[in-house]
PDB file of C-alpha atoms in Angstrom:
ATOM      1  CA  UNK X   1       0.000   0.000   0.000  1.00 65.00           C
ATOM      2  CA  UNK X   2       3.302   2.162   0.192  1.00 62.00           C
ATOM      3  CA  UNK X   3       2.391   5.083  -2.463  1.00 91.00           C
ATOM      4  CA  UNK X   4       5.485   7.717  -1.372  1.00 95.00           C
ATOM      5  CA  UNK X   5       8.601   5.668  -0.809  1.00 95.00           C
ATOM      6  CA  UNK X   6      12.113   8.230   0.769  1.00 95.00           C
ATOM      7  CA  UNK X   7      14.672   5.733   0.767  1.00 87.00           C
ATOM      8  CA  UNK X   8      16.336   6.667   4.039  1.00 89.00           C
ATOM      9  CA  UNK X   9      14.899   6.941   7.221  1.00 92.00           C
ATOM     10  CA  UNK X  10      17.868   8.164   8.844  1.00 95.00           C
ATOM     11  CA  UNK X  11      20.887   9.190   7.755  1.00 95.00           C
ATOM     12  CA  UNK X  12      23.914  10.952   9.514  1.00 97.00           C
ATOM     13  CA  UNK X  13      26.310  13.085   7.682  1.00 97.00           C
ATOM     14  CA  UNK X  14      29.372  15.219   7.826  1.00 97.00           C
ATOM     15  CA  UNK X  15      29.539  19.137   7.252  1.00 97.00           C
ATOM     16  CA  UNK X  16      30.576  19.229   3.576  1.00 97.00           C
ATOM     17  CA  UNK X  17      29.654  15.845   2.669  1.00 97.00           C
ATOM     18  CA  UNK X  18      27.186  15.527  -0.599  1.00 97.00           C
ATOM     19  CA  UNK X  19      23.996  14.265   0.470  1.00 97.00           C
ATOM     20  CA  UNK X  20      21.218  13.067  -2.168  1.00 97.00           C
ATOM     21  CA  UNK X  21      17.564  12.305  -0.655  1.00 97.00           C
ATOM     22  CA  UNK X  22      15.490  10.119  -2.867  1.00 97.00           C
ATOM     23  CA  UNK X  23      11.499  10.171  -2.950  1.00 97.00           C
ATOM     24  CA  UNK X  24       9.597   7.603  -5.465  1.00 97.00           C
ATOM     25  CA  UNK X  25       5.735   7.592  -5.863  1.00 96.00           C
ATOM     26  CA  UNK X  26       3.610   4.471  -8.001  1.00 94.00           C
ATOM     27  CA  UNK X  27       0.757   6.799  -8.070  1.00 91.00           C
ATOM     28  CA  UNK X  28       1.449   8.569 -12.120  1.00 91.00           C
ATOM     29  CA  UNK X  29       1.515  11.949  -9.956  1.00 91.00           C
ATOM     30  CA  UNK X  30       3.063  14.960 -12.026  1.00 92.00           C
ATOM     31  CA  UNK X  31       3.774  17.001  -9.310  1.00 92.00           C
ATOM     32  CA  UNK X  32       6.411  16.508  -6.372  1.00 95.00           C
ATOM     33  CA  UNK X  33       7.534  18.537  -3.632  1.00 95.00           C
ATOM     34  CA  UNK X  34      10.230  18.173  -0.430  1.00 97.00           C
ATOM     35  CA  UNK X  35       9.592  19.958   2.259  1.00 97.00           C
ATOM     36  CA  UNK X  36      11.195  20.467   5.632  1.00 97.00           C
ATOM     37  CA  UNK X  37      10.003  20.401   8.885  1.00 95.00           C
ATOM     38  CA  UNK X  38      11.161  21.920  12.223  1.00 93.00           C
ATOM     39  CA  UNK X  39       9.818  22.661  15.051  1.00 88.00           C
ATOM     40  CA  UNK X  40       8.082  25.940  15.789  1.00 86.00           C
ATOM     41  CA  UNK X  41       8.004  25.992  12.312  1.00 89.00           C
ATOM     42  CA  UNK X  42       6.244  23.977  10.708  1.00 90.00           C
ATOM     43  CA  UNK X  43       6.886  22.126   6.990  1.00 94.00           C
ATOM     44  CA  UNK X  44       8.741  24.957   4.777  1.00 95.00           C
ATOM     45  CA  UNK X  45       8.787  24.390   1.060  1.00 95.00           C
ATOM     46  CA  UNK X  46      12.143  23.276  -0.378  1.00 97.00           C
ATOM     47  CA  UNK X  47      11.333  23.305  -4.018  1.00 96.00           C
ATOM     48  CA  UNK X  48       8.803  21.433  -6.149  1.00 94.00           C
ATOM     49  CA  UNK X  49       8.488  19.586 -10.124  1.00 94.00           C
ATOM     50  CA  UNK X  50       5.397  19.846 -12.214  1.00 91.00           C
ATOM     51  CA  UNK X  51       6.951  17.576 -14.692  1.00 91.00           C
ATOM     52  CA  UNK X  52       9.652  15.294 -15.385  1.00 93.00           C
ATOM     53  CA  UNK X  53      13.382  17.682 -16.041  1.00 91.00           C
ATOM     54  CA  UNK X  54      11.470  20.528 -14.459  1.00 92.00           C
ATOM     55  CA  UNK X  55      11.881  22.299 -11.194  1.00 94.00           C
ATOM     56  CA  UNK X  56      10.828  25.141  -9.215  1.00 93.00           C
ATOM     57  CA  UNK X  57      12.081  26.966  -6.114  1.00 95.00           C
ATOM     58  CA  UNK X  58      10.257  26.924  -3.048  1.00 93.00           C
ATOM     59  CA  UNK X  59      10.196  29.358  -0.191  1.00 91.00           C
ATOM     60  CA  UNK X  60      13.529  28.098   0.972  1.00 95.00           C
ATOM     61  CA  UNK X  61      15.700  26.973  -1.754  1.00 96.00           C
ATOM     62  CA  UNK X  62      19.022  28.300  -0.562  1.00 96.00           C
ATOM     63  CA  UNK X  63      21.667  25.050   0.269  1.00 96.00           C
ATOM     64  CA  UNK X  64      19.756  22.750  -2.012  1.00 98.00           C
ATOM     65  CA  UNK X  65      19.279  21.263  -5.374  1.00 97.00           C
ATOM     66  CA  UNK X  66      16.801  19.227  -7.345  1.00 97.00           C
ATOM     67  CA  UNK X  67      16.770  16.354 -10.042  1.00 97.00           C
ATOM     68  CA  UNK X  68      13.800  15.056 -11.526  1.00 97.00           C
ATOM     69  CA  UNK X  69      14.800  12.588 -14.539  1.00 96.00           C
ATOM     70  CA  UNK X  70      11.692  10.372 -14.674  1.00 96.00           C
ATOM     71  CA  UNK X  71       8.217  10.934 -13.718  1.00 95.00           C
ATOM     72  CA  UNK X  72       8.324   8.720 -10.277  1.00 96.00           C
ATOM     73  CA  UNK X  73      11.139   9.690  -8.658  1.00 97.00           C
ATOM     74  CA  UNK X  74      12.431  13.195  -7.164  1.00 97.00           C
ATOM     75  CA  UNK X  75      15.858  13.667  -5.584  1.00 97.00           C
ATOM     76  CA  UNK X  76      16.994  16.242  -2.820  1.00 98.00           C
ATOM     77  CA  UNK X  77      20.590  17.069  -3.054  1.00 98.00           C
ATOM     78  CA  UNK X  78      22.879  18.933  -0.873  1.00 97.00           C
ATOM     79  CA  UNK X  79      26.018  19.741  -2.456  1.00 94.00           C
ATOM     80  CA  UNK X  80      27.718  21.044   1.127  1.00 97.00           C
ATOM     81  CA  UNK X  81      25.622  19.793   3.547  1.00 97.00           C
ATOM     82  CA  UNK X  82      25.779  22.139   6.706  1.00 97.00           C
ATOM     83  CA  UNK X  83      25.120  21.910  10.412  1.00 97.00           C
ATOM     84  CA  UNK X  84      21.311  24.022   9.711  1.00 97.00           C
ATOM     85  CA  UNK X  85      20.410  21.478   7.384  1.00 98.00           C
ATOM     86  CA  UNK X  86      20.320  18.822  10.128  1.00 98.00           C
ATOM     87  CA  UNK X  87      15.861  18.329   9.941  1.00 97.00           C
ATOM     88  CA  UNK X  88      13.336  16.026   8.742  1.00 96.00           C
ATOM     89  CA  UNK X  89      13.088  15.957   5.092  1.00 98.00           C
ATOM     90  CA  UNK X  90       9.245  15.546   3.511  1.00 97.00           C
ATOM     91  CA  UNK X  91       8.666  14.357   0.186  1.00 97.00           C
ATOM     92  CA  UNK X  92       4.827  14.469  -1.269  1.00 95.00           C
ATOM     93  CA  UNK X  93       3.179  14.073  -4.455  1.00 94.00           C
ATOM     94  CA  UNK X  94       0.117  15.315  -5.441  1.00 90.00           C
ATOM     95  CA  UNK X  95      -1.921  14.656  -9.415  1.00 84.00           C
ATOM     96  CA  UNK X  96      -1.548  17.561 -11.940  1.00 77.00           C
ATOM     97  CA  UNK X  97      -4.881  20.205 -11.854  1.00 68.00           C
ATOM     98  CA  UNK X  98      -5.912  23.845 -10.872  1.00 59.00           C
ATOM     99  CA  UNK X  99      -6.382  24.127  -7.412  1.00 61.00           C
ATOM    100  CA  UNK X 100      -6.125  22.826  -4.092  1.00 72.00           C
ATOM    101  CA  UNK X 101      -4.705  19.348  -4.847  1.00 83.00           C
ATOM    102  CA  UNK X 102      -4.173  16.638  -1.745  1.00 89.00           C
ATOM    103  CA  UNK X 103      -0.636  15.684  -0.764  1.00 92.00           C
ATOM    104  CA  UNK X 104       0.155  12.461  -0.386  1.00 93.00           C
ATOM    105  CA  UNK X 105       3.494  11.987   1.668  1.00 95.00           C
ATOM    106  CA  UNK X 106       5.991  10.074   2.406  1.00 95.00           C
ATOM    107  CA  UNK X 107       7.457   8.944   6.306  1.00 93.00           C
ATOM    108  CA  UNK X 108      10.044  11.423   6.181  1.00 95.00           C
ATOM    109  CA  UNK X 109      14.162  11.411   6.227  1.00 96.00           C
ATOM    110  CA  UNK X 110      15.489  12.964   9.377  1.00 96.00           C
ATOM    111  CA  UNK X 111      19.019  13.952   8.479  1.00 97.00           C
ATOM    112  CA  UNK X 112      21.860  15.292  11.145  1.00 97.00           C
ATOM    113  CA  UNK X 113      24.702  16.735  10.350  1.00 97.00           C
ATOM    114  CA  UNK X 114      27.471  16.794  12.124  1.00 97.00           C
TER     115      UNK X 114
ATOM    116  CA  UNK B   1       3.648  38.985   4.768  1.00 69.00           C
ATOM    117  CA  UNK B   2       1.446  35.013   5.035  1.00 80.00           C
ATOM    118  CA  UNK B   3       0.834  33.899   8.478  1.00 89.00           C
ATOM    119  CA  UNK B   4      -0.893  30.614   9.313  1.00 94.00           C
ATOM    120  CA  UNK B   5      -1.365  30.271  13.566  1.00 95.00           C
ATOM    121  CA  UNK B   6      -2.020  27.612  15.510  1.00 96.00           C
ATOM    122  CA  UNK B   7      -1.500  26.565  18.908  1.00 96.00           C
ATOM    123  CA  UNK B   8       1.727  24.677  19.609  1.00 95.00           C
ATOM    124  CA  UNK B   9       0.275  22.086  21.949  1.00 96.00           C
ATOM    125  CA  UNK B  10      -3.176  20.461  23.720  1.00 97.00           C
ATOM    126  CA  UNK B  11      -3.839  17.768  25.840  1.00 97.00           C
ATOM    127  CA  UNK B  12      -7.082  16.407  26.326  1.00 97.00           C
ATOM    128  CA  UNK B  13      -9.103  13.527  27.870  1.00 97.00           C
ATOM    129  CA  UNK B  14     -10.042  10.125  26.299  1.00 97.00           C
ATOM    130  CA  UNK B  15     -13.721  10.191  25.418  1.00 97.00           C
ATOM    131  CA  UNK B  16     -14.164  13.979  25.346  1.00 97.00           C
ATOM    132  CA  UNK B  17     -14.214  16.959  22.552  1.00 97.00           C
ATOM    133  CA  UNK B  18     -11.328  19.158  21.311  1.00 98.00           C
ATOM    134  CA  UNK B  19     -11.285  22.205  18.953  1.00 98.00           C
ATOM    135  CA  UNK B  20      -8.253  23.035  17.591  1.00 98.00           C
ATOM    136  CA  UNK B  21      -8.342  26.835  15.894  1.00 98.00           C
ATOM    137  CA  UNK B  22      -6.019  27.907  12.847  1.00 98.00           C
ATOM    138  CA  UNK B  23      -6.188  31.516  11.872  1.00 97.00           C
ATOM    139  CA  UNK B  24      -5.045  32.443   9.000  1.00 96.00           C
ATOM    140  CA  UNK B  25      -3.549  36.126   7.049  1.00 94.00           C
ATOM    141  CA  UNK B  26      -2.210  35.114   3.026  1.00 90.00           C
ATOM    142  CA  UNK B  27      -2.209  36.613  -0.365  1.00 86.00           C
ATOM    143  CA  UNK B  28      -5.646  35.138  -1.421  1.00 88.00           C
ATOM    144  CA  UNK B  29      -7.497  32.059  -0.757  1.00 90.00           C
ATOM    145  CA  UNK B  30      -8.637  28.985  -2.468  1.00 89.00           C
ATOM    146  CA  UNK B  31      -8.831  26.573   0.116  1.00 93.00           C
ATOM    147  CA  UNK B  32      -7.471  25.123   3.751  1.00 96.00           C
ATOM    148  CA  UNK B  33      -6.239  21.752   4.638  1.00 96.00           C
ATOM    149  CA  UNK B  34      -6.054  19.465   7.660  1.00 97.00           C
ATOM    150  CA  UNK B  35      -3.836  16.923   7.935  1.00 97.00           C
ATOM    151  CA  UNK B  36      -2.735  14.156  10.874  1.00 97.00           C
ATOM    152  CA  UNK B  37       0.595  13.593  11.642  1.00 96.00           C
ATOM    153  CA  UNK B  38       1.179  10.887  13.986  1.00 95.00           C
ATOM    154  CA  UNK B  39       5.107  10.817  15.581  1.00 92.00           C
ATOM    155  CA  UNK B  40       7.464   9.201  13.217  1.00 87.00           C
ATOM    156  CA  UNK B  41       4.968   8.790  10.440  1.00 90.00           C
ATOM    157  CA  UNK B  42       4.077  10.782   7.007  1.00 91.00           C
ATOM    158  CA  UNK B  43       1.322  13.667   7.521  1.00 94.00           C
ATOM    159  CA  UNK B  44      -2.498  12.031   6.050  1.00 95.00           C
ATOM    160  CA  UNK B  45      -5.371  14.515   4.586  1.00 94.00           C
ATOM    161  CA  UNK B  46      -8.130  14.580   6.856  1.00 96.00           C
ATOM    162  CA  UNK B  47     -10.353  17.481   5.604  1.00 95.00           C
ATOM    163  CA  UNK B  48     -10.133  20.565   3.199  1.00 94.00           C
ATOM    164  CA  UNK B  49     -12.605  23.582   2.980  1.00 95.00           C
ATOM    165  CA  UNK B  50     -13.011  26.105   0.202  1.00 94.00           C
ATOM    166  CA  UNK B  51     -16.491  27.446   1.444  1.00 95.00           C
ATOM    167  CA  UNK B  52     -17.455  29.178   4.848  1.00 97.00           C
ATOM    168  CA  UNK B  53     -19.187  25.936   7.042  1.00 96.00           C
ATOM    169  CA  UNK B  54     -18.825  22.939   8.770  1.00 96.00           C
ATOM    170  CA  UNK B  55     -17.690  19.844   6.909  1.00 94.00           C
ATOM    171  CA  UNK B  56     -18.230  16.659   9.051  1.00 93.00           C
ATOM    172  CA  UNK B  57     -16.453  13.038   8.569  1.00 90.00           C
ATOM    173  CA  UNK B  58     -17.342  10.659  11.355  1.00 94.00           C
ATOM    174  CA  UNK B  59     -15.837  12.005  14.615  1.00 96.00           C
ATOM    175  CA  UNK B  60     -13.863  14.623  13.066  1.00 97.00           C
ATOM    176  CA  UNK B  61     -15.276  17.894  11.654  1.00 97.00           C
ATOM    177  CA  UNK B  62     -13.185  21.084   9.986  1.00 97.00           C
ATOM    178  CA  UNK B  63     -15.235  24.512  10.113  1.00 98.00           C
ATOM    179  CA  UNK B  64     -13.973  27.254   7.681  1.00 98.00           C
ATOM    180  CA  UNK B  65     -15.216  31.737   8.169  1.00 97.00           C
ATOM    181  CA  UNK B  66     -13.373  33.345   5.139  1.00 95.00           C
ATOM    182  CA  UNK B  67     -13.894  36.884   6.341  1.00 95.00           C
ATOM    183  CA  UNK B  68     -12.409  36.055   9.712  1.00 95.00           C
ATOM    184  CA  UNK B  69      -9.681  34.335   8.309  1.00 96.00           C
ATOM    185  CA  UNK B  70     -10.595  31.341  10.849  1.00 96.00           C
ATOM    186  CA  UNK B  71     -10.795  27.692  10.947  1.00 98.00           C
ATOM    187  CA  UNK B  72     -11.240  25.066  13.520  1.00 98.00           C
ATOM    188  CA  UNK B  73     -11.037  20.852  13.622  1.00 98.00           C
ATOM    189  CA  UNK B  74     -13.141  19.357  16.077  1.00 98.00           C
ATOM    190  CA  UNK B  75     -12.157  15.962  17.394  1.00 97.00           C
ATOM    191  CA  UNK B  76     -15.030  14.125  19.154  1.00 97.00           C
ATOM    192  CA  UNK B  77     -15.199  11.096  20.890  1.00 97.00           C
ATOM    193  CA  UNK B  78     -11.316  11.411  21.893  1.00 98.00           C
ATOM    194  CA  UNK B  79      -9.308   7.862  21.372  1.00 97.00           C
ATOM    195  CA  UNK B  80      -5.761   7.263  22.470  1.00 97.00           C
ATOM    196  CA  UNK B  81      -5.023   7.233  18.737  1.00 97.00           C
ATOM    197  CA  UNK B  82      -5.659  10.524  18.352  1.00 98.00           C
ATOM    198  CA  UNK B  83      -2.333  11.558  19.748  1.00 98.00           C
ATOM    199  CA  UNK B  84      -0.731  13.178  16.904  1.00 97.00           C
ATOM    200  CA  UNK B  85       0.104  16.584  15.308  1.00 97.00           C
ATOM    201  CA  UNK B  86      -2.486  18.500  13.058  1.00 98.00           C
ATOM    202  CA  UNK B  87      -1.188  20.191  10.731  1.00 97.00           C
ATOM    203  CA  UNK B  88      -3.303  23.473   9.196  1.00 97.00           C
ATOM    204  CA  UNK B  89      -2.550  24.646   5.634  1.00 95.00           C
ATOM    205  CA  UNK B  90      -3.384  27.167   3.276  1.00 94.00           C
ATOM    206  CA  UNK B  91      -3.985  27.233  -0.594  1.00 90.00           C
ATOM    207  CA  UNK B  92      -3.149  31.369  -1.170  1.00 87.00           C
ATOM    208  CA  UNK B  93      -3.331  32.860  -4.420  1.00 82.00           C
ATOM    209  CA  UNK B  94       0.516  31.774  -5.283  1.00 78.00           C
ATOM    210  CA  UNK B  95      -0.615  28.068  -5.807  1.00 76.00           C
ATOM    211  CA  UNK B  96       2.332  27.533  -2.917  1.00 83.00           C
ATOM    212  CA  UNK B  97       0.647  25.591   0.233  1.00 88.00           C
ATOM    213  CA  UNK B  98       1.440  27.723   3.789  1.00 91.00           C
ATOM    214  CA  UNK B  99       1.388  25.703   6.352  1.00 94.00           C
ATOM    215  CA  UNK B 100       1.298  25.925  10.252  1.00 94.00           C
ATOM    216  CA  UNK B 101       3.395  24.979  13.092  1.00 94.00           C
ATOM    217  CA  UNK B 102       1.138  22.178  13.739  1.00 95.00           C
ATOM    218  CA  UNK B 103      -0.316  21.473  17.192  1.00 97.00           C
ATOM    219  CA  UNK B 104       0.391  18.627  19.115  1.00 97.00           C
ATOM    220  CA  UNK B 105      -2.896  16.675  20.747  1.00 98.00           C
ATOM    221  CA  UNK B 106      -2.005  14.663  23.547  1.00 98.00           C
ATOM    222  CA  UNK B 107      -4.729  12.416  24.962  1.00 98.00           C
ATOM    223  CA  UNK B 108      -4.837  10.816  28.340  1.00 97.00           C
ATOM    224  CA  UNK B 109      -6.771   7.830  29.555  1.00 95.00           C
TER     225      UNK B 109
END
């Protein structure tokens, strides 16, 4: 019944190590997104794909790249991973359309960096 | 500048009601979510609203006032399952989803 898989669950990194975050979804959705979430502040939009080999910039961009090379799958890279990028890492998907659209996510990646 | 508030946390008592309020300020509307997020798990829809009323599914029922910018979920019938985070979130004009901080619901027996 899995529909949004993120391939790690946990993961602990250097500063300056590369980090790549992968999200897959078997639900045909066009759009993706990764978010973060912290406390006190809820999930922040990292960037988001409306197709396959495109990509957008969220709210919070800054310290992070995107690859979307087929349809299912949506990777979160950091090329320098830093000490403030230690969170939990979202990944959703939701169908193509106007409007409010429902998210389906995945269980989350909570990265520390060291 | 978008705001979404909600309170950080509640605790409540198996069998009773809760309301948990989001207020909103954003750039447009066109619609407000409600999702469940239970500790260590992905967030799961439970309700959206795009019109002023009450929307009820089973115990749980989301209440949207566009002119006051307001929103509440009601939880009724508290279970110890319903320990989780809710998150509240905003469709504004951008097309970008806001969300809250999320409040945490803790039930006791």
């Amino acid at each position: 019944d899995v529909k949004v898989t993120q391939s790690s669950r946990y993961l602990v990194k250097r500063t300056g190590e590369k980090v790549f975050l992968e999200c897959v979804q078997d639900m045909d959705h066009e759009n993706m997104f990764w978010y973060r979430q912290d406390p006190g502040l809820g999930l922040r939009l990292i960037y988001f794909s409306y197709d396959v080999k495109m990509k957008e910039k969220g709210d919070i961009p800054e310290g992070y790249s995107v690859s979307r090379e087929k349809k299912e799958r949506f990777s979160l890279i950091l090329e320098s991973a830093s000490t403030n990028q230690t969170s939990m890492y979202l990944c959703a998907s939701t169908e193509r359309g106007t409007g409010a659209n429902v998210l389906t996510f995945g269980a989350g990646s909570r990265l520390t960096v060291l | 500048g978008q705001n979404i508030d909600q309170p950080t946390e509640m605790t409540a008592t198996e069998g009773a009601i809760v309301q948990i309020n989001c207020t909103y300020q954003t750039s447009g509307f066109n619609g407000l979510f409600w999702y469940q997020q239970h500790a260590g798990e992905a967030p799961t829809f439970l309700s959206y609203n795009v019109l002023d009323g009450l929307e009820e599914k089973g115990r749980f029922s989301s209440f949207l006032s566009r002119s006051k910018g307001y929103s509440y979920l009601l939880l009724k019938e508290l279970q110890m399952k319903d320990s989780a985070s809710y998150l509240c979130a905003v469709y504004p004009s951008t097309g970008k989803l806001i969300f809250g901080q999320g409040t945490t619901l803790q039930v006791k027996p």
